[in-house]
CSV table of C-alpha atoms in Angstrom, one decimal:
chain,number,residue,atom,x,y,z
A,298,MET,CA,126.1,31.3,56.9
A,299,PRO,CA,126.6,31.9,60.7
A,300,LEU,CA,129.2,34.5,61.7
A,301,PRO,CA,132.3,33.1,63.3
A,302,THR,CA,132.6,33.4,67.1
A,303,SER,CA,135.6,33.7,69.3
A,304,GLY,CA,134.9,30.4,71.0
A,305,ARG,CA,134.6,32.2,74.4
A,306,PRO,CA,131.6,31.4,76.6
A,307,PRO,CA,129.0,34.1,76.8
A,308,THR,CA,129.5,36.6,79.6
A,309,THR,CA,127.0,38.1,82.0
A,310,PRO,CA,126.5,41.8,81.5
A,311,ALA,CA,128.3,43.9,84.1
A,312,ALA,CA,126.2,45.6,86.8
A,313,PRO,CA,125.5,49.3,86.0
A,314,LEU,CA,127.9,51.8,87.5
A,315,PRO,CA,126.6,54.2,90.1
A,316,ALA,CA,125.6,57.6,88.7
A,317,PRO,CA,128.5,60.0,88.6
A,318,ALA,CA,128.7,62.8,91.1
A,319,ARG,CA,127.4,66.2,90.2
A,320,PRO,CA,130.0,68.0,88.0
A,321,PRO,CA,131.8,70.9,89.8
A,322,GLY,CA,131.2,73.3,86.8
A,323,PRO,CA,128.2,74.1,84.7
A,324,VAL,CA,128.1,71.7,81.8
A,325,PRO,CA,124.9,72.6,80.0
A,326,LEU,CA,122.4,69.8,79.4
A,327,PRO,CA,120.2,69.8,76.3
A,328,VAL,CA,116.9,71.7,76.6
A,329,PRO,CA,114.0,69.2,76.5
A,330,ALA,CA,112.1,69.4,73.3
A,331,ARG,CA,108.6,68.7,74.7
A,332,LEU,CA,108.2,71.5,77.3
A,333,PRO,CA,109.9,74.8,77.7
A,334,THR,CA,112.3,74.4,80.7
A,335,VAL,CA,112.4,77.0,83.4
A,336,ALA,CA,115.2,76.8,86.0
A,337,VAL,CA,115.0,78.7,89.2
A,338,LEU,CA,117.9,79.1,91.6
A,339,ALA,CA,117.7,78.0,95.2
A,340,PHE,CA,120.4,79.1,97.6
A,341,ASP,CA,121.4,79.0,101.2
A,342,GLY,CA,119.7,81.7,103.3
A,343,MET,CA,116.9,82.4,100.8
A,344,ALA,CA,113.4,83.6,101.6
A,345,PRO,CA,110.7,81.2,100.4
A,346,PHE,CA,108.2,83.7,99.0
A,347,GLU,CA,109.9,84.4,95.6
A,348,LEU,CA,110.8,80.8,95.0
A,349,GLY,CA,107.3,79.7,95.9
A,350,CYS,CA,105.9,82.2,93.4
A,351,VAL,CA,108.0,80.7,90.6
A,352,VAL,CA,106.9,77.2,91.6
A,353,GLU,CA,103.3,78.2,91.7
A,354,PHE,CA,103.5,79.7,88.2
A,355,PHE,CA,105.6,77.2,86.4
A,356,GLY,CA,105.7,74.1,88.5
A,357,LEU,CA,102.0,73.2,88.7
A,358,PRO,CA,100.5,71.4,85.7
A,359,ARG,CA,97.6,73.3,84.1
A,360,PRO,CA,96.0,70.9,81.6
A,361,GLU,CA,92.8,73.0,81.6
A,362,LEU,CA,94.6,75.7,79.7
A,363,ASP,CA,95.3,73.4,76.8
A,364,VAL,CA,98.7,74.9,76.0
A,365,PRO,CA,102.2,73.3,76.5
A,366,TRP,CA,103.1,74.2,80.1
A,367,TYR,CA,106.6,74.5,81.6
A,368,ASP,CA,109.1,72.0,82.9
A,369,LEU,CA,110.3,73.5,86.1
A,370,LYS,CA,113.7,72.6,87.6
A,371,VAL,CA,114.9,73.8,91.0
A,372,CYS,CA,118.6,74.2,90.9
A,373,ALA,CA,121.4,75.0,93.4
A,374,GLU,CA,125.1,75.2,93.6
A,375,THR,CA,125.2,72.3,96.1
A,376,ALA,CA,123.4,69.1,96.6
A,377,GLU,CA,123.4,69.7,100.4
A,378,PRO,CA,120.3,70.9,102.2
A,379,LEU,CA,119.8,74.7,102.0
A,380,ARG,CA,118.7,76.8,105.0
A,381,VAL,CA,115.5,78.8,104.3
A,382,VAL,CA,114.3,81.9,106.2
A,383,GLY,CA,111.7,80.7,108.7
A,384,GLY,CA,113.7,77.8,110.2
A,385,PHE,CA,113.5,75.0,107.6
A,386,THR,CA,115.7,73.4,105.0
A,387,MET,CA,115.2,72.2,101.4
A,388,GLN,CA,117.2,70.3,98.9
A,389,ALA,CA,117.4,71.1,95.2
A,390,ALA,CA,117.2,68.2,92.8
A,391,HIS,CA,119.4,69.8,90.1
A,392,GLY,CA,122.7,71.6,89.8
A,393,LEU,CA,124.1,74.5,87.8
A,394,ASP,CA,124.5,72.2,84.8
A,395,VAL,CA,120.7,72.1,84.4
A,396,LEU,CA,120.4,75.8,85.1
A,397,ALA,CA,122.9,76.6,82.3
A,398,GLY,CA,120.9,74.5,79.9
A,399,ALA,CA,117.4,75.9,80.6
A,400,GLY,CA,115.3,78.0,78.3
A,401,THR,CA,114.4,80.5,81.0
A,402,VAL,CA,116.6,81.1,84.1
A,403,ILE,CA,115.1,82.8,87.1
A,404,VAL,CA,117.2,84.2,90.0
A,405,PRO,CA,114.7,85.0,92.8
A,406,GLY,CA,117.3,86.8,95.0
A,407,VAL,CA,120.7,86.6,96.5
A,408,ALA,CA,121.7,85.8,100.1
A,409,ASP,CA,123.6,89.1,100.6
A,410,VAL,CA,123.3,92.2,98.3
A,411,ARG,CA,126.7,93.3,99.5
A,412,GLY,CA,128.4,89.9,99.1
A,413,GLU,CA,130.1,88.4,96.1
A,414,VAL,CA,128.4,86.0,93.7
A,415,SER,CA,130.3,82.8,93.3
A,416,GLY,CA,132.4,82.2,90.2
A,417,GLU,CA,130.4,79.0,89.5
A,418,LEU,CA,127.1,80.8,89.4
A,419,VAL,CA,128.5,83.7,87.3
A,420,GLU,CA,129.8,81.1,84.8
A,421,ALA,CA,126.5,79.3,84.7
A,422,LEU,CA,124.5,82.5,84.2
A,423,ARG,CA,126.8,83.6,81.4
A,424,LEU,CA,126.7,80.2,79.7
A,425,ALA,CA,122.9,80.2,79.9
A,426,HIS,CA,122.6,83.7,78.4
A,427,GLY,CA,125.2,82.8,75.7
A,428,ARG,CA,123.0,79.9,74.7
A,429,GLY,CA,120.0,82.2,74.2
A,430,ALA,CA,118.2,81.6,77.5
A,431,ARG,CA,115.8,84.2,78.8
A,432,MET,CA,117.3,85.6,82.0
A,433,VAL,CA,115.0,86.8,84.8
A,434,SER,CA,115.6,88.3,88.2
A,435,ILE,CA,113.2,89.0,91.1
A,436,CYS,CA,114.0,91.6,93.8
A,437,SER,CA,117.7,91.3,94.8
A,438,GLY,CA,118.3,88.6,92.1
A,439,ALA,CA,119.4,91.6,89.9
A,440,PHE,CA,122.7,91.6,91.8
A,441,ALA,CA,123.5,88.1,90.5
A,442,LEU,CA,122.7,89.1,86.9
A,443,ALA,CA,124.7,92.3,87.3
A,444,ALA,CA,127.7,90.3,88.7
A,445,ALA,CA,127.6,88.2,85.6
A,446,GLY,CA,127.7,91.3,83.4
A,447,LEU,CA,124.3,90.6,81.9
A,448,LEU,CA,122.9,94.1,82.9
A,449,ASP,CA,125.8,96.2,81.6
A,450,GLY,CA,124.5,99.0,79.4
A,451,ARG,CA,120.9,98.0,80.2
A,452,GLU,CA,118.0,99.4,82.1
A,453,ALA,CA,117.2,97.3,85.1
A,454,THR,CA,115.3,97.4,88.4
A,455,THR,CA,115.4,95.9,91.8
A,456,HIS,CA,113.7,96.5,95.2
A,457,TRP,CA,113.7,100.3,95.8
A,458,ARG,CA,115.7,99.8,99.0
A,459,TYR,CA,118.6,98.3,97.0
A,460,ALA,CA,118.5,100.5,93.9
A,461,ASP,CA,121.2,102.9,95.1
A,462,LEU,CA,123.4,100.1,96.1
A,463,LEU,CA,123.0,98.3,92.8
A,464,GLN,CA,123.9,101.5,91.0
A,465,ARG,CA,127.0,102.0,93.1
A,466,ARG,CA,128.2,98.4,92.9
A,467,PHE,CA,127.5,98.1,89.1
A,468,PRO,CA,127.8,101.6,87.5
A,469,ALA,CA,127.4,100.2,84.0
A,470,VAL,CA,123.7,99.3,84.8
A,471,ARG,CA,121.0,102.0,84.3
A,472,VAL,CA,119.0,101.4,87.4
A,473,ASN,CA,115.4,102.5,87.3
A,474,PRO,CA,113.9,102.3,90.8
A,475,SER,CA,110.4,103.5,89.9
A,476,VAL,CA,109.0,100.6,87.8
A,477,LEU,CA,107.6,97.2,88.8
A,478,TYR,CA,109.7,95.4,86.1
A,479,VAL,CA,111.9,96.0,83.1
A,480,ASP,CA,111.5,93.8,80.0
A,481,GLY,CA,114.8,94.0,78.0
A,482,GLY,CA,113.8,91.1,75.8
A,483,ASP,CA,116.4,88.5,76.7
A,484,VAL,CA,117.0,89.9,80.2
A,485,LEU,CA,114.1,90.9,82.5
A,486,THR,CA,114.3,92.3,86.1
A,487,SER,CA,111.6,93.0,88.6
A,488,ALA,CA,111.3,95.1,91.7
A,489,GLY,CA,110.5,93.9,95.3
A,490,SER,CA,109.1,90.5,96.0
A,491,ALA,CA,105.4,91.0,95.0
A,492,ALA,CA,106.5,92.8,91.8
A,493,GLY,CA,107.9,89.4,90.8
A,494,LEU,CA,104.3,88.3,90.4
A,495,ASP,CA,103.8,91.1,87.9
A,496,LEU,CA,106.8,89.9,86.0
A,497,LEU,CA,105.8,86.2,86.1
A,498,VAL,CA,102.4,87.1,84.7
A,499,HIS,CA,104.2,89.1,82.0
A,500,LEU,CA,106.3,86.1,81.1
A,501,VAL,CA,103.2,83.9,80.7
A,502,ARG,CA,101.6,86.6,78.6
A,503,ASN,CA,104.6,86.8,76.3
A,504,ASP,CA,104.6,83.0,75.9
A,505,HIS,CA,100.9,82.2,75.7
A,506,GLY,CA,99.0,85.4,75.1
A,507,PRO,CA,96.7,87.5,77.3
A,508,ASN,CA,93.9,85.0,77.7
A,509,VAL,CA,96.1,82.4,79.2
A,510,ALA,CA,98.0,85.0,81.4
A,511,ASN,CA,94.7,86.4,82.6
A,512,ALA,CA,93.4,82.9,83.4
A,513,VAL,CA,96.5,82.1,85.5
A,514,ALA,CA,96.3,85.4,87.2
A,515,ARG,CA,92.7,84.7,88.1
A,516,ARG,CA,93.5,81.3,89.5
A,517,LEU,CA,96.2,82.9,91.7
A,518,VAL,CA,94.0,85.8,92.6
A,519,VAL,CA,96.5,88.4,91.4
A,520,PRO,CA,95.9,91.3,89.0
A,521,PRO,CA,96.8,90.5,85.4
A,522,HIS,CA,98.4,93.9,85.1
A,523,ARG,CA,99.1,96.7,87.6
A,524,GLU,CA,99.4,100.4,86.6
A,525,GLY,CA,102.0,102.7,88.1
A,526,GLY,CA,105.3,101.6,89.6
A,527,GLN,CA,107.1,101.0,92.9
A,528,ALA,CA,107.6,104.7,93.5
A,529,GLN,CA,104.3,104.7,95.3
A,530,PHE,CA,105.9,102.3,97.9
A,531,ILE,CA,109.1,104.2,98.5
A,532,GLU,CA,109.2,105.6,102.0
A,533,ALA,CA,111.2,108.6,101.0
A,534,ALA,CA,108.4,109.6,98.5
A,535,VAL,CA,105.7,110.0,101.2
A,536,THR,CA,104.7,113.6,101.5
A,537,PRO,CA,103.5,115.5,104.6
A,538,VAL,CA,99.9,114.9,105.7
A,539,ALA,CA,98.9,118.4,104.6
A,540,ASP,CA,100.0,117.7,101.0
A,541,ASP,CA,98.4,114.2,101.1
A,542,GLY,CA,95.0,115.8,101.8
A,543,GLY,CA,94.8,117.7,98.6
A,544,VAL,CA,95.9,114.9,96.4
A,545,ALA,CA,93.6,112.4,98.1
A,546,ARG,CA,90.7,114.8,97.8
A,547,ALA,CA,91.4,115.3,94.0
A,548,MET,CA,91.6,111.5,93.5
A,549,GLY,CA,88.3,111.0,95.3
A,550,TRP,CA,86.7,113.7,93.2
A,551,ALA,CA,88.0,112.1,90.0
A,552,LEU,CA,86.6,108.7,90.9
A,553,ASP,CA,83.2,110.3,91.4
A,554,HIS,CA,83.3,112.1,88.0
A,555,LEU,CA,85.0,109.5,85.7
A,556,ALA,CA,82.2,109.8,83.1
A,557,GLY,CA,82.9,113.5,82.5
A,558,PRO,CA,86.0,115.4,81.2
A,559,ILE,CA,88.8,115.5,83.8
A,560,GLY,CA,91.9,117.7,83.2
A,561,VAL,CA,94.9,118.6,85.4
A,562,ALA,CA,93.4,122.0,86.0
A,563,ASP,CA,90.2,120.4,87.4
A,564,LEU,CA,92.2,118.1,89.7
A,565,ALA,CA,94.5,120.9,90.9
A,566,ALA,CA,91.5,123.1,91.6
A,567,VAL,CA,89.9,120.4,93.8
A,568,ALA,CA,93.3,120.0,95.6
A,569,HIS,CA,93.6,123.8,96.0
A,570,MET,CA,97.1,123.7,94.4
A,571,SER,CA,98.6,125.2,91.3
A,572,GLN,CA,98.8,122.8,88.4
A,573,ARG,CA,102.6,122.6,88.6
A,574,SER,CA,102.6,121.9,92.4
A,575,PHE,CA,99.8,119.4,92.0
A,576,ILE,CA,101.6,117.4,89.3
A,577,ARG,CA,104.7,117.3,91.4
A,578,HIS,CA,102.9,116.1,94.6
A,579,PHE,CA,100.8,113.6,92.6
A,580,LYS,CA,103.9,112.1,91.0
A,581,ARG,CA,105.7,111.7,94.3
A,582,GLN,CA,102.7,109.9,95.9
A,583,THR,CA,101.7,107.6,93.1
A,584,GLY,CA,104.7,107.2,90.8
A,585,THR,CA,102.7,108.3,87.8
A,586,SER,CA,101.1,111.4,86.3
A,587,PRO,CA,97.5,112.6,87.0
A,588,LEU,CA,96.2,111.9,83.5
A,589,ARG,CA,97.8,108.4,83.3
A,590,TRP,CA,96.2,107.7,86.7
A,591,VAL,CA,92.8,108.8,85.5
A,592,ILE,CA,93.1,106.6,82.4
A,593,SER,CA,94.0,103.6,84.6
A,594,GLN,CA,91.0,104.3,86.8
A,595,ARG,CA,88.7,104.5,83.7
A,596,VAL,CA,90.1,101.2,82.4
A,597,ALA,CA,89.6,99.6,85.9
A,598,ALA,CA,86.0,100.9,86.0
A,599,SER,CA,85.2,99.3,82.7
A,600,LEU,CA,86.2,95.8,83.9
A,601,PRO,CA,83.1,95.0,86.0
A,602,MET,CA,80.8,96.1,83.2
A,603,LEU,CA,82.7,94.0,80.7
A,604,GLU,CA,82.6,91.0,83.1
A,605,SER,CA,78.9,91.2,84.2
A,606,THR,CA,76.9,93.0,81.5
A,607,ALA,CA,76.1,92.8,77.8
A,608,VAL,CA,76.3,96.5,77.3
A,609,PRO,CA,78.1,97.3,74.0
A,610,VAL,CA,81.8,98.1,74.3
A,611,GLU,CA,81.3,101.5,72.8
A,612,GLU,CA,78.8,102.5,75.5
A,613,ILE,CA,81.0,101.2,78.3
A,614,GLY,CA,83.9,103.3,77.0
A,615,ALA,CA,81.7,106.4,77.1
A,616,ALA,CA,80.3,105.5,80.5
A,617,VAL,CA,83.8,105.6,82.0
A,618,GLY,CA,84.8,108.8,80.3
A,619,PHE,CA,86.7,107.9,77.1
A,620,GLU,CA,86.0,110.4,74.3
A,621,SER,CA,85.6,107.7,71.6
A,622,PRO,CA,85.5,103.9,71.2
A,623,ALA,CA,88.9,104.1,69.5
A,624,THR,CA,90.4,105.9,72.5
A,625,PHE,CA,88.9,103.4,74.8
A,626,ARG,CA,90.2,100.4,72.9
A,627,HIS,CA,93.7,102.0,72.6
A,628,HIS,CA,94.1,102.7,76.3
A,629,PHE,CA,92.4,99.4,77.4
A,630,THR,CA,94.7,97.3,75.1
A,631,ARG,CA,97.8,99.3,76.3
A,632,ALA,CA,96.9,98.6,80.0
A,633,MET,CA,95.5,95.1,79.8
A,634,ARG,CA,97.5,93.7,76.8
A,635,THR,CA,94.2,92.6,75.3
A,636,SER,CA,91.2,94.2,73.7
A,637,PRO,CA,87.9,95.0,75.5
A,638,SER,CA,86.1,92.4,73.4
A,639,ALA,CA,88.7,89.7,74.0
A,640,TYR,CA,88.6,90.5,77.7
A,641,ARG,CA,84.8,90.1,77.7
A,642,ARG,CA,85.1,86.8,75.9
A,643,ALA,CA,87.5,85.5,78.6
A,644,PHE,CA,85.7,86.9,81.7
A,645,GLY,CA,82.3,88.0,80.6
A,646,PRO,CA,78.9,86.5,81.4
C-alpha cells in the first residue's frame, strides 16, 4: 500500500551552501584512518629550509618502500599569504583545526624567539598533545612547544645560539644544548636547522624501522645516523690553534691505527698532553669523549666493507678494531639502529 503524501508538488533540492569560513579556534578534525597524518606549521616570516625538509620527508609519496606513508598537511593560523625569507610568499591549505587533529605535529620554528606565541597556536598545540599527538620541534620551534607548557619538566634542545634564551624564558625546561635531538616519547625537539634532518630520520625509523629509514636517508643523501652532538658546532667551544693541533694529530693517528688497540693514554701521548687535559680538550672540540669517537669511527669504517664485500661480519669487526664479534654488533646496533647483517642486506652487494 503506497504511503500517503502531503499532496504538495515535489520541490527542487536547494543549491549547496558555500563552505563555511575557517573557524577562529582549533576545533580538531578526526585523524584519517588510512594514513598517519603529519601537520607542519607554516607562519609569516618563516625560513623555507625547515619546512622544505618536512615536506621532503613526509609529503612525497614513496610507493617503492611498500609501507603506509604519511598524509602531510601544511597548516597556518591564517588563510592569508605568508611571507617567506627570500622574498616570496606561500599559502597554507589548512588551519589550526587540522593541526590540532593530526597524529604528528611539527613546529619548524618561530618568527621571533623573543616574541610571544599566539593564544590560538598555544591552544592548538595543547589540544593536539592532549589528544595523544606526537609533538615535534625543529630549531627555534622549541619556543612554541615551551610556550604551550609541553616542555615543562622535560629535557629539550634547540639551536645552540638560542639555548640560554630558552632556559631563561622557560626555566621549567631542562635545556640540553649539546645534542642533535631529544626524544621524549610524545615530545621531541631538535637542534639547529640541519639537526632537524636527524630527527626526521629518527621519526621514520621509529615508525617503520631501520631499513625504511636508511632507504629514505639514502634517497635524500643524508646520513641515517650522526654521532656526537651540536657542541662541535658551538663557536664558544673552539679552542686555540695550539690546542687544536694536538687533538687533530691524535685523531689522525687513530684513523690510521683503527685495527689495533687504542686507549686514551695512546691518544694523549700522540697529542703530547696529559690524559686529563686531552679528554677536556677533545670534549670541547667534538662534543663527545675520545673513546666514543673511536667507536664511531670504527663503525663508520665498517660500512664500506659491509656495502661492497662479502667478508664475514666477524672479520670486518676485527679489521676495524673491535675485540669480539659481540662487541662489534653491540656498538654497530647502538650507532646505526640496526645490526651489521641487516645493514648488509639493505645496502650490500
